[in-house]
Short mmCIF file of C-alpha atoms and ligand atoms in Angstrom, two decimals:
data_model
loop_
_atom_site.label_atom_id
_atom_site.label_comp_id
_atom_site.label_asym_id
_atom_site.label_seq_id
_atom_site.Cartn_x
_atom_site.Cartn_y
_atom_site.Cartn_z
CA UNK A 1 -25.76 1.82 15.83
CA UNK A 2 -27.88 -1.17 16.83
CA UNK A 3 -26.21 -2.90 20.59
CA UNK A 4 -26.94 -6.35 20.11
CA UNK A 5 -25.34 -7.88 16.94
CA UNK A 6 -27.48 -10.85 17.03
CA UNK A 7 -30.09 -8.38 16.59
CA UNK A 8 -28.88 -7.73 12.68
CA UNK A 9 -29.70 -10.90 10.89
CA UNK A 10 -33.29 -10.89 11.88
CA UNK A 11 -33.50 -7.04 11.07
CA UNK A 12 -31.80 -7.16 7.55
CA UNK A 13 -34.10 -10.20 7.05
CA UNK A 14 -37.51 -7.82 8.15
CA UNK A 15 -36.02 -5.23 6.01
CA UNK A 16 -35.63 -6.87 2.61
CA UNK A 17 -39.13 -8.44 3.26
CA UNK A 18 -40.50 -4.63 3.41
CA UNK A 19 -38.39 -3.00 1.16
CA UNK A 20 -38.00 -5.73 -1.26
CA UNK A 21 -40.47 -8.54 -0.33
CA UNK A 22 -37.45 -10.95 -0.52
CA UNK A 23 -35.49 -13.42 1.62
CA UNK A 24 -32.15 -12.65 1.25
CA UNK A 25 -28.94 -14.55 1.45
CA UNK A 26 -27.03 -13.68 4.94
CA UNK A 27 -23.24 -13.46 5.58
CA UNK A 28 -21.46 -12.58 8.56
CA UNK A 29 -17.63 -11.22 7.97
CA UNK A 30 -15.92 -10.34 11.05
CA UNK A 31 -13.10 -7.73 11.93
CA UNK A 32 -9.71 -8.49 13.35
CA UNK A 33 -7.38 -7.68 16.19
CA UNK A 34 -3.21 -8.19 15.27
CA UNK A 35 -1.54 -9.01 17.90
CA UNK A 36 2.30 -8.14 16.68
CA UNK A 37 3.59 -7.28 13.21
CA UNK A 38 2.13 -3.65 12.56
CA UNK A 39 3.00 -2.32 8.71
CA UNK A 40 4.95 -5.43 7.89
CA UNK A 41 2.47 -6.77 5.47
CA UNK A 42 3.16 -4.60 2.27
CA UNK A 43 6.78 -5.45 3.58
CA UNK A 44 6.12 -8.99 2.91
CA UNK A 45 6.69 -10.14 6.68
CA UNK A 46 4.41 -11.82 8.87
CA UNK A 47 1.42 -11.10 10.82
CA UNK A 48 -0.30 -12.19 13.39
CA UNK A 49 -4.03 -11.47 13.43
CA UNK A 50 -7.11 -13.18 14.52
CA UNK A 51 -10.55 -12.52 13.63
CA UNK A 52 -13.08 -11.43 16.33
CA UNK A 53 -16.81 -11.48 18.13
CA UNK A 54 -17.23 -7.72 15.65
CA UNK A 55 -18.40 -8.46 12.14
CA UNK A 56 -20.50 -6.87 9.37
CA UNK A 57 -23.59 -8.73 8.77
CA UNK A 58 -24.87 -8.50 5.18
CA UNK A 59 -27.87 -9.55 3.05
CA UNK A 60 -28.27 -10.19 -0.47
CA UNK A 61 -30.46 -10.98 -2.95
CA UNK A 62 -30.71 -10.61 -6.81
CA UNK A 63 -33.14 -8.05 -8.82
CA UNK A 64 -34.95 -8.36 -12.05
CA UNK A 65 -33.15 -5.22 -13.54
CA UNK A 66 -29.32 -4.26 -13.57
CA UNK A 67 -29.53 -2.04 -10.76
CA UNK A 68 -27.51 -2.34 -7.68
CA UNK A 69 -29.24 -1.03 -4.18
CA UNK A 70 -27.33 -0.69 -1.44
CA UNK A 71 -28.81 -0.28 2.15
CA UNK A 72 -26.95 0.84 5.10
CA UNK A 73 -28.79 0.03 8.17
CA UNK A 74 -26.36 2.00 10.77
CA UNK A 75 -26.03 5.30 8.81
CA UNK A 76 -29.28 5.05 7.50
CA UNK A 77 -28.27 5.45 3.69
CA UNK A 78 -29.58 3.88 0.53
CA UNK A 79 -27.49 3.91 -2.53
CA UNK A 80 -28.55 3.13 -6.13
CA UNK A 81 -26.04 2.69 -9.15
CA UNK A 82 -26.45 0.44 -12.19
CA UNK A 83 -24.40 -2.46 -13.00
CA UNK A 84 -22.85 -1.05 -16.49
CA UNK A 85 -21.62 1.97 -14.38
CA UNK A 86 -19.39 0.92 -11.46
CA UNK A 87 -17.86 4.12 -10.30
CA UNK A 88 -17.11 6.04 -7.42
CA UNK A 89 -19.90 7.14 -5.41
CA UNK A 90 -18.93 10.44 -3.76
CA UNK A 91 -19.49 9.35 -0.72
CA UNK A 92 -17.27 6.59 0.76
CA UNK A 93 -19.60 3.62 2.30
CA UNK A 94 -21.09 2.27 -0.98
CA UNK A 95 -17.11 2.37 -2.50
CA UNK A 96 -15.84 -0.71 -0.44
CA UNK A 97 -19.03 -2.75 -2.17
CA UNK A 98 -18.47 -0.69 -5.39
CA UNK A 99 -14.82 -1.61 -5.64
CA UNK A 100 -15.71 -5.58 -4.97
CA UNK A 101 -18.12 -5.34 -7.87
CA UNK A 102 -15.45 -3.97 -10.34
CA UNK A 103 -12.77 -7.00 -9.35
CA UNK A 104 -15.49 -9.16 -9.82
CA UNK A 105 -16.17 -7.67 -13.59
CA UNK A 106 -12.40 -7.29 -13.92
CA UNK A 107 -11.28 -11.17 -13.67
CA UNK A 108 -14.59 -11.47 -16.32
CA UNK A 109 -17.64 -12.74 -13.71
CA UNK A 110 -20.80 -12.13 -15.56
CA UNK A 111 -23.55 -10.86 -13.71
CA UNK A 112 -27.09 -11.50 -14.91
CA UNK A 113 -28.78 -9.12 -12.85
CA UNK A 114 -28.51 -7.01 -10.35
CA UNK A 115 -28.89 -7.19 -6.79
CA UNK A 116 -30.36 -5.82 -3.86
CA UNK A 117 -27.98 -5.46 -0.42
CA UNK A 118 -29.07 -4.50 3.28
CA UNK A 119 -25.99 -4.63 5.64
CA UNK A 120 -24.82 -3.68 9.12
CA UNK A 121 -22.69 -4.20 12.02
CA UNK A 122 -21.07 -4.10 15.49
CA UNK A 123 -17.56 -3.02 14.38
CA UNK A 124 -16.83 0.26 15.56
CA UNK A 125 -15.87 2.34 11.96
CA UNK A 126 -12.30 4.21 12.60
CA UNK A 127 -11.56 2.23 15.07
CA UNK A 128 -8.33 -0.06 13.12
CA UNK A 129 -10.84 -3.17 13.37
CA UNK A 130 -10.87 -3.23 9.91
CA UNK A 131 -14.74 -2.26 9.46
CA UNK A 132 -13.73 -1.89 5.76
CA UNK A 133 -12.38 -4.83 4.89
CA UNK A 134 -14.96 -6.78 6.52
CA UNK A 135 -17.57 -4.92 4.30
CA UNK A 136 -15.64 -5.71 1.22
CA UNK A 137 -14.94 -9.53 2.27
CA UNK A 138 -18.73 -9.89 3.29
CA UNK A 139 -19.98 -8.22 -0.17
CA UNK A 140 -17.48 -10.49 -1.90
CA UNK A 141 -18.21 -14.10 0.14
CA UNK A 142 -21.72 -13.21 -0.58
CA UNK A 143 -21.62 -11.94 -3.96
CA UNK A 144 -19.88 -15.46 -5.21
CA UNK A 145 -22.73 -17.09 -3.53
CA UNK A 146 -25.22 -15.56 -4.98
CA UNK A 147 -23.83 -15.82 -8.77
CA UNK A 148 -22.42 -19.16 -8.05
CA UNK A 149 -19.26 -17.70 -9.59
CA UNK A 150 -16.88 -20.27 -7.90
CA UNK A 151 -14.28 -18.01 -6.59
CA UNK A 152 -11.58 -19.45 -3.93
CA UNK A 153 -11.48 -18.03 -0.53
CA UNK A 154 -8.04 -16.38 -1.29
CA UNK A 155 -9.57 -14.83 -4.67
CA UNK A 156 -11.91 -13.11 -2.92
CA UNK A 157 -9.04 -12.01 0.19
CA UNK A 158 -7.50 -10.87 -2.89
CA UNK A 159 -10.12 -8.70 -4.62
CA UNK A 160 -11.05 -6.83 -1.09
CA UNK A 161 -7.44 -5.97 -0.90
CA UNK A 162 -7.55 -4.86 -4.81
CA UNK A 163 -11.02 -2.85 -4.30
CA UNK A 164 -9.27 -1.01 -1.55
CA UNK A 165 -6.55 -0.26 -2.97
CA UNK A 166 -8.00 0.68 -6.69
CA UNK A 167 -11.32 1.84 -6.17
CA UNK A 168 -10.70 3.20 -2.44
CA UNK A 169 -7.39 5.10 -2.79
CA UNK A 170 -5.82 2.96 0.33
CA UNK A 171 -2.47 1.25 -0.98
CA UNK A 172 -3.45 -1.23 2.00
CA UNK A 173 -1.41 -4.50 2.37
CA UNK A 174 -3.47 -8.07 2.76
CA UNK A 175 -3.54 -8.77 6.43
CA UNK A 176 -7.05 -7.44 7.34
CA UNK A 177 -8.85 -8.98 4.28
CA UNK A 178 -7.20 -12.14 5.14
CA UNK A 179 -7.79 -12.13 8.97
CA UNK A 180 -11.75 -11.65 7.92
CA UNK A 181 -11.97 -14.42 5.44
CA UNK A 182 -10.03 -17.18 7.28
CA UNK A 183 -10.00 -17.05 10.91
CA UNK A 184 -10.73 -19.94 13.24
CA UNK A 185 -11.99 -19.76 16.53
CA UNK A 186 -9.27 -19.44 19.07
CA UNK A 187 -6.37 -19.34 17.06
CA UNK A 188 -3.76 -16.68 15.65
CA UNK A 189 -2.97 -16.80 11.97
CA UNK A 190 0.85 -16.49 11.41
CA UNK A 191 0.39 -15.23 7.76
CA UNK A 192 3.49 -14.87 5.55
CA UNK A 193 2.55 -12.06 3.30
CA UNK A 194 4.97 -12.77 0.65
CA UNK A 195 4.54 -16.75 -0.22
CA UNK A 196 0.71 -16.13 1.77
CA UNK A 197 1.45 -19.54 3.40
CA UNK A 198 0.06 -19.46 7.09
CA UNK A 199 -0.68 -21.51 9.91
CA UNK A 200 -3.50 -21.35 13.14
CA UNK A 201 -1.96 -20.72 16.57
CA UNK A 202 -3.75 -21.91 19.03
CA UNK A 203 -5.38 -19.07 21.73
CA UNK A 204 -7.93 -20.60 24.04
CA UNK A 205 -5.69 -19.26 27.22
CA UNK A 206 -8.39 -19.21 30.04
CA UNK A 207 -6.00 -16.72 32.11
CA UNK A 208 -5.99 -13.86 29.49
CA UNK A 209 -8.19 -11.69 28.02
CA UNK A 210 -8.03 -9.49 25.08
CA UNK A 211 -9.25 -5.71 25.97
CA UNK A 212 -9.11 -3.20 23.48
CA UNK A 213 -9.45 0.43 24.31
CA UNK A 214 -10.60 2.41 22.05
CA UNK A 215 -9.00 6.31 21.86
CA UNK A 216 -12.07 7.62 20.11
CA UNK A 217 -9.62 9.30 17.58
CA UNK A 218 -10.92 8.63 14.07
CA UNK A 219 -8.25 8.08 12.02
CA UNK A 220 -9.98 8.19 8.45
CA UNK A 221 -7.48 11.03 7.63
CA UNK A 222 -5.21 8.59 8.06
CA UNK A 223 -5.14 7.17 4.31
CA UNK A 224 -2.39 9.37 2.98
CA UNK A 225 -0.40 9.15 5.75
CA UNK A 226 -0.76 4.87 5.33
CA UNK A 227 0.11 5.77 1.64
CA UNK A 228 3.41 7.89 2.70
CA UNK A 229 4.63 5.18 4.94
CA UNK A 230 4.16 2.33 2.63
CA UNK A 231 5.73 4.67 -0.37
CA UNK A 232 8.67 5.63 2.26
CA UNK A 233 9.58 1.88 2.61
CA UNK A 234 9.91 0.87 -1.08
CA UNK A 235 11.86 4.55 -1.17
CA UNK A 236 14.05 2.66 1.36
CA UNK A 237 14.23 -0.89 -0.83
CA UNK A 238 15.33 1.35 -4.04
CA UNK A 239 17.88 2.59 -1.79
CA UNK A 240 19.43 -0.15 -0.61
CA UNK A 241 19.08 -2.03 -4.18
CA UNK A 242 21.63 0.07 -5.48
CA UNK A 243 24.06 -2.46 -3.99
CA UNK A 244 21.55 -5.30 -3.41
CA UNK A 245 19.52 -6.00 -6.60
CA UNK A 246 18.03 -8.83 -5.19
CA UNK A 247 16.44 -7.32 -2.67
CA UNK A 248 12.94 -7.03 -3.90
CA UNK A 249 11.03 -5.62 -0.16
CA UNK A 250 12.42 -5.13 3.26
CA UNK A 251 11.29 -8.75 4.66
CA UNK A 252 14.96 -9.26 2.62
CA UNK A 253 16.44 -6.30 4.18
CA UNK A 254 19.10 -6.33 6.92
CA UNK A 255 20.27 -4.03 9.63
CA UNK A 256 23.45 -3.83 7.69
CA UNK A 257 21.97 -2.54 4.15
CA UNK A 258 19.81 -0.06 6.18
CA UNK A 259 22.36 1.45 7.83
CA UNK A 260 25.03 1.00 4.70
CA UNK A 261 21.98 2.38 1.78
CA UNK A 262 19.41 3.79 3.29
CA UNK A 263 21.07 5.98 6.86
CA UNK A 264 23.33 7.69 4.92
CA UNK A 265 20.31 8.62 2.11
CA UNK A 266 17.89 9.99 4.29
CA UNK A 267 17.25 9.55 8.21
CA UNK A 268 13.68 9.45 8.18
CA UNK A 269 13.12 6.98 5.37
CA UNK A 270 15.94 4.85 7.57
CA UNK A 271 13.76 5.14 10.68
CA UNK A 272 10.68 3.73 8.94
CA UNK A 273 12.67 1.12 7.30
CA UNK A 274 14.46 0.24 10.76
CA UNK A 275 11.40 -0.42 12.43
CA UNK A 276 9.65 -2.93 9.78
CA UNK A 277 13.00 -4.92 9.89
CA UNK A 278 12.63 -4.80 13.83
CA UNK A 279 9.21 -5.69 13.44
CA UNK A 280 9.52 -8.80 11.56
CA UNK A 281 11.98 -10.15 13.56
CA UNK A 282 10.04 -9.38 16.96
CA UNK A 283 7.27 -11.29 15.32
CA UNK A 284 9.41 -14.18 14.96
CA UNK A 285 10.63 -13.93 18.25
CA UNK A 286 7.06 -13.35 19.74
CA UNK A 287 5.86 -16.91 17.83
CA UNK A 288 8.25 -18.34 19.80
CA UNK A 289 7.32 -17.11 22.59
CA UNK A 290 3.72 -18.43 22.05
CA UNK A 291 5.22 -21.58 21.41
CA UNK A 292 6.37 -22.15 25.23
CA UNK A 293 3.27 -19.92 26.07
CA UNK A 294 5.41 -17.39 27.58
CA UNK A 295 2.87 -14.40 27.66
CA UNK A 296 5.10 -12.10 30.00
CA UNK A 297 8.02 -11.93 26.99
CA UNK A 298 5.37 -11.67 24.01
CA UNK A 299 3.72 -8.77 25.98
CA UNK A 300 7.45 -7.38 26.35
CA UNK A 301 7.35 -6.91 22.94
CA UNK A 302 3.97 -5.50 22.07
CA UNK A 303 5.25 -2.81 23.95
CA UNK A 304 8.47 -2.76 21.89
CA UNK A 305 6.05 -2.55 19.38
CA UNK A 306 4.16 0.51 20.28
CA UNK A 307 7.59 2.33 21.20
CA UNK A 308 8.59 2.00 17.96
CA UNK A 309 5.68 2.99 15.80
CA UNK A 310 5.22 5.78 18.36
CA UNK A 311 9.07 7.12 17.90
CA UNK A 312 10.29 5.55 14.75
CA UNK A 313 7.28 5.21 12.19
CA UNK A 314 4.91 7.68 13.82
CA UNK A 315 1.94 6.18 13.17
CA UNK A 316 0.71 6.73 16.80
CA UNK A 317 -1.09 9.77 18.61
CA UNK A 318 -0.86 11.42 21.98
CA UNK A 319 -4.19 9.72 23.10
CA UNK A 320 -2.98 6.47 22.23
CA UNK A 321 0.08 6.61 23.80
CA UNK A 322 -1.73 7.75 26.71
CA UNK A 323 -3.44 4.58 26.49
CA UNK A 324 -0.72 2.73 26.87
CA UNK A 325 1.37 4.92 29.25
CA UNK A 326 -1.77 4.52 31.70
CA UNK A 327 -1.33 0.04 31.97
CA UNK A 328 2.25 -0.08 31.31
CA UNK A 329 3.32 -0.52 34.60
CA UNK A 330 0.54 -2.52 35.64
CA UNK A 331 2.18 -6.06 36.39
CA UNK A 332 -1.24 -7.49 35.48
CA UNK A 333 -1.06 -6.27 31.82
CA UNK A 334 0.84 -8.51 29.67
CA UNK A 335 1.66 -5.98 27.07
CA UNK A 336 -0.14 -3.58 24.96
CA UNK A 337 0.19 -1.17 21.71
CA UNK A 338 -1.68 0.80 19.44
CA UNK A 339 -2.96 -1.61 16.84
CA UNK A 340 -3.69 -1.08 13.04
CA UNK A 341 -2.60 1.45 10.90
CA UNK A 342 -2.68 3.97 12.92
CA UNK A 343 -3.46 8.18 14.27
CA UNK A 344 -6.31 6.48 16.05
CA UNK A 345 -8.46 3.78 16.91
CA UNK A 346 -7.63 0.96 19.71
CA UNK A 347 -4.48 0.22 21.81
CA UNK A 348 -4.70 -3.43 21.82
CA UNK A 349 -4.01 -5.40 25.74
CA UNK A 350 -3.29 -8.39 27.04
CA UNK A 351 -4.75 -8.54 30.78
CA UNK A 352 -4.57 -11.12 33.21
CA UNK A 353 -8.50 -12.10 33.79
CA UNK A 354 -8.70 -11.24 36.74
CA UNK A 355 -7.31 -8.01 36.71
CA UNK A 356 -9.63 -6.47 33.74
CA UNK A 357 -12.36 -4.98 35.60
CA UNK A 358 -9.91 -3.06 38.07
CA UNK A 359 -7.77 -1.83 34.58
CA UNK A 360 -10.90 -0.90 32.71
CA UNK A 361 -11.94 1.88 35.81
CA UNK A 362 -8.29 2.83 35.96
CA UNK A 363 -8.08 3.68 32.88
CA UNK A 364 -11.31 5.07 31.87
CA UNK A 365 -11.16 7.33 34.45
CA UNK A 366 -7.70 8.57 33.82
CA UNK A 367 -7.88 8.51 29.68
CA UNK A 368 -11.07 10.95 30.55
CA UNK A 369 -8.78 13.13 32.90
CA UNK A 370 -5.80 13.26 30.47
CA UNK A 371 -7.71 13.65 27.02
CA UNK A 372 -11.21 14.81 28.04
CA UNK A 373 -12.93 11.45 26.07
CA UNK A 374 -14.43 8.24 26.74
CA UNK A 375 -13.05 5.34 26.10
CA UNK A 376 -14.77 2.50 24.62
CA UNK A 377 -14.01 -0.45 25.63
CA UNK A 378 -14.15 -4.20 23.72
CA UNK A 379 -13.13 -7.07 25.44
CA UNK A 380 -12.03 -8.90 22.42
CA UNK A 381 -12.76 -12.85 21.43
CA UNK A 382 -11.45 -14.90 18.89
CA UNK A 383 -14.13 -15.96 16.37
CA UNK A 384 -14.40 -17.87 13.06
CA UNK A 385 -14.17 -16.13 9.54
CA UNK A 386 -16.48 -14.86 6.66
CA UNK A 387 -19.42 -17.45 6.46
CA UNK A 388 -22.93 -17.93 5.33
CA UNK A 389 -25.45 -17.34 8.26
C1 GLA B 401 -4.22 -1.33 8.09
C2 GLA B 401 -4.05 -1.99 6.72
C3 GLA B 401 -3.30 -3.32 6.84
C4 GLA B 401 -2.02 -3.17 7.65
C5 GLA B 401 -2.26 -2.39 8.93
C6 GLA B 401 -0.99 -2.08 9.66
O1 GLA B 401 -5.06 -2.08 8.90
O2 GLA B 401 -5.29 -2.21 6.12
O3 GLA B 401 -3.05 -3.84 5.58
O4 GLA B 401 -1.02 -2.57 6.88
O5 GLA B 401 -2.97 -1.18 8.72
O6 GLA B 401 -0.38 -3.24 10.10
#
């Protein structure tokens, strides 16, 4: 993987001219880092991401024929598939741009050509910074360009979240699509995932910093355990509609129904349901926090957090609790979780500046004792959205 992400514009641009003598269209789509509100958004809760200084950088450019070529710069791969015969490729990279392609063709864009694509980036893949859905927002954003199809930004949020989920095989909710496509520069997105109304938080604090640590644990085996989860939650809403038609997803469920419909039915499904209504409410509670920028009870609940998708909806692993255990009685760290969906990838931290470089030997040295690995570590900043370059 190339180190300096500035370097990727000018090198997709050097590549088409050799491969393609062309000058492509460029797009940069970032990945994301949620602060609080894990699994709620095929709940219909909130979340609470932001998107960050990591992105996918891709280049595009149309053909004379009705092929499609895709280029992977990072792994090195070429793929080649024709424009009447969008279908899975076998191997999973090209499917993200595949699956944009088909929701393009499916709400009736007509292409007339095909098109050439060179892409890489600086977000780490496995690593719940939603590589994936920065791909697909990056092939869409550009893809409307470059047809002039007229798309809105929330169409195109919508058809990475539908590629994904139909042409992937992840029953992923909208948050990461949506973090990629519109984030602002130090700010939060408070996202409502059922009306999709949302407003920018303002995050320019000078005292904090965001550090991720990554556990090194891939979690792409993760997908049908995502899928179990999400169907284990609408297992719950069936449950409890039996005396509450009206309740149509858990952002409408209580305590009360839980423990009246769904306890009684089956304890596990009642633990995953518990913590999603926990969840949205500690996201509430957390924007208020923000509100009277009281950092010390926000991080209280990230922590919350963690304990909870660690116990209750077991989407966590032993090195990422490890990665947690190791800060959390650090006075200097705010709060900190394991971030995304899950069995893997980051613990997400808020750190006192001045504090970070002191954390990052502590715990480097100590994840390596406990778990044998390295961690990698990102000090996360709070960028703009999918644009043209
Ligand atoms: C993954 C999914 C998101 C979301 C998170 C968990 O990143 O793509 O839709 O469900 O997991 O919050």
């Amino acid at each position: 993987m190339m180190s300096q992400q500035s370097n990727y514009p000018d090198t997709i641009k050097k590549q088409f001219k050799e491969l393609f003598n062309q000058q492509p269209l460029l797009v940069r789509s970032p990945g994301r880092v949620n602060l609080i509100g894990e699994h709620t958004d095929y709940n219909m809760g909130f979340v609470l991401p932001a998107a960050i200084n990591k992105a996918i950088y891709l280049g595009i450019h149309k053909r004379e024929d009705e092929t499609i070529c895709l280029v992977s710069l990072d792994l090195d791969d070429t793929y080649r598939t024709d424009l009447q015969n969008i279908t899975s490729s076998g191997k999973l990279w090209p499917d993200y741009i595949l699956g944009v392609i088909q929701q393009f063709q499916m709400a009736g864009a007509k292409f007339d050509s095909g098109f050439n694509v060179i892409f890489g980036g600086d977000i780490p893949t496995g690593a719940g910074l939603s590589s994936s859905a920065a791909l697909e927002c990056s092939a869409g954003f550009a893809i409307n360009e470059l047809y002039g199809f007229g798309f809105e930004k929330l169409d195109l949020v919508k058809m990475g979240q539908a590629a994904e989920n139909q042409f992937v095989g992840v029953n992923c909710g909208i948050m990461d699509q949506f973090a990629s496509v519109f984030g602002r520069e130090k700010h939060l997105i408070r996202l409502d995932c059922r009306s999709l109304d949302y407003t920018y938080i303002p995050f320019n604090t000078e005292e904090i910093e965001i550090v991720l640590f990554d556990s090194k644990v891939k979690h792409s085996l993760a997908s049908s355990a995502y899928n179990d989860r999400r169907a284990q939650c609408e297992k719950g809403v069936k449950l409890i509609q039996a005396g509450f038609p009206e309740v149509k997803s858990l952002r409408d469920a209580t305590e009360e129904m839980l423990l009246n419909f769904v306890k009684p039915a089956d304890e596990e499904t009642y633990k995953r349901c518990h913590f999603i209504v926990s969840e949205i409410d500690r996201l509430l509670a957390g924007c208020e926090d923000l509100k009277k920028d009281d950092f010390v009870s926000f991080g209280k609940r990230m922590f919350e957090t963690h304990a909870g998708l660690s116990d209750l909806y077991e989407v966590s692993c032993l090195e990422l609790d490890h990665l947690v255990n190791l800060v959390k009685d650090n006075p200097d760290v705010l709060g900190s979780r394991m971030m995304g969906g899950g069995f893997g990838g980051c613990t997400i931290n808020l750190v006192k500046k001045h504090a970070v470089t002191d954390l990052i030997k502590h715990v480097s040295e100590n994840y390596k004792k406990l778990t044998g690995k390295d961690t990698e570590v990102i000090i996360a900043q709070i960028k703009a959205g999918t644009s043209l370059i």
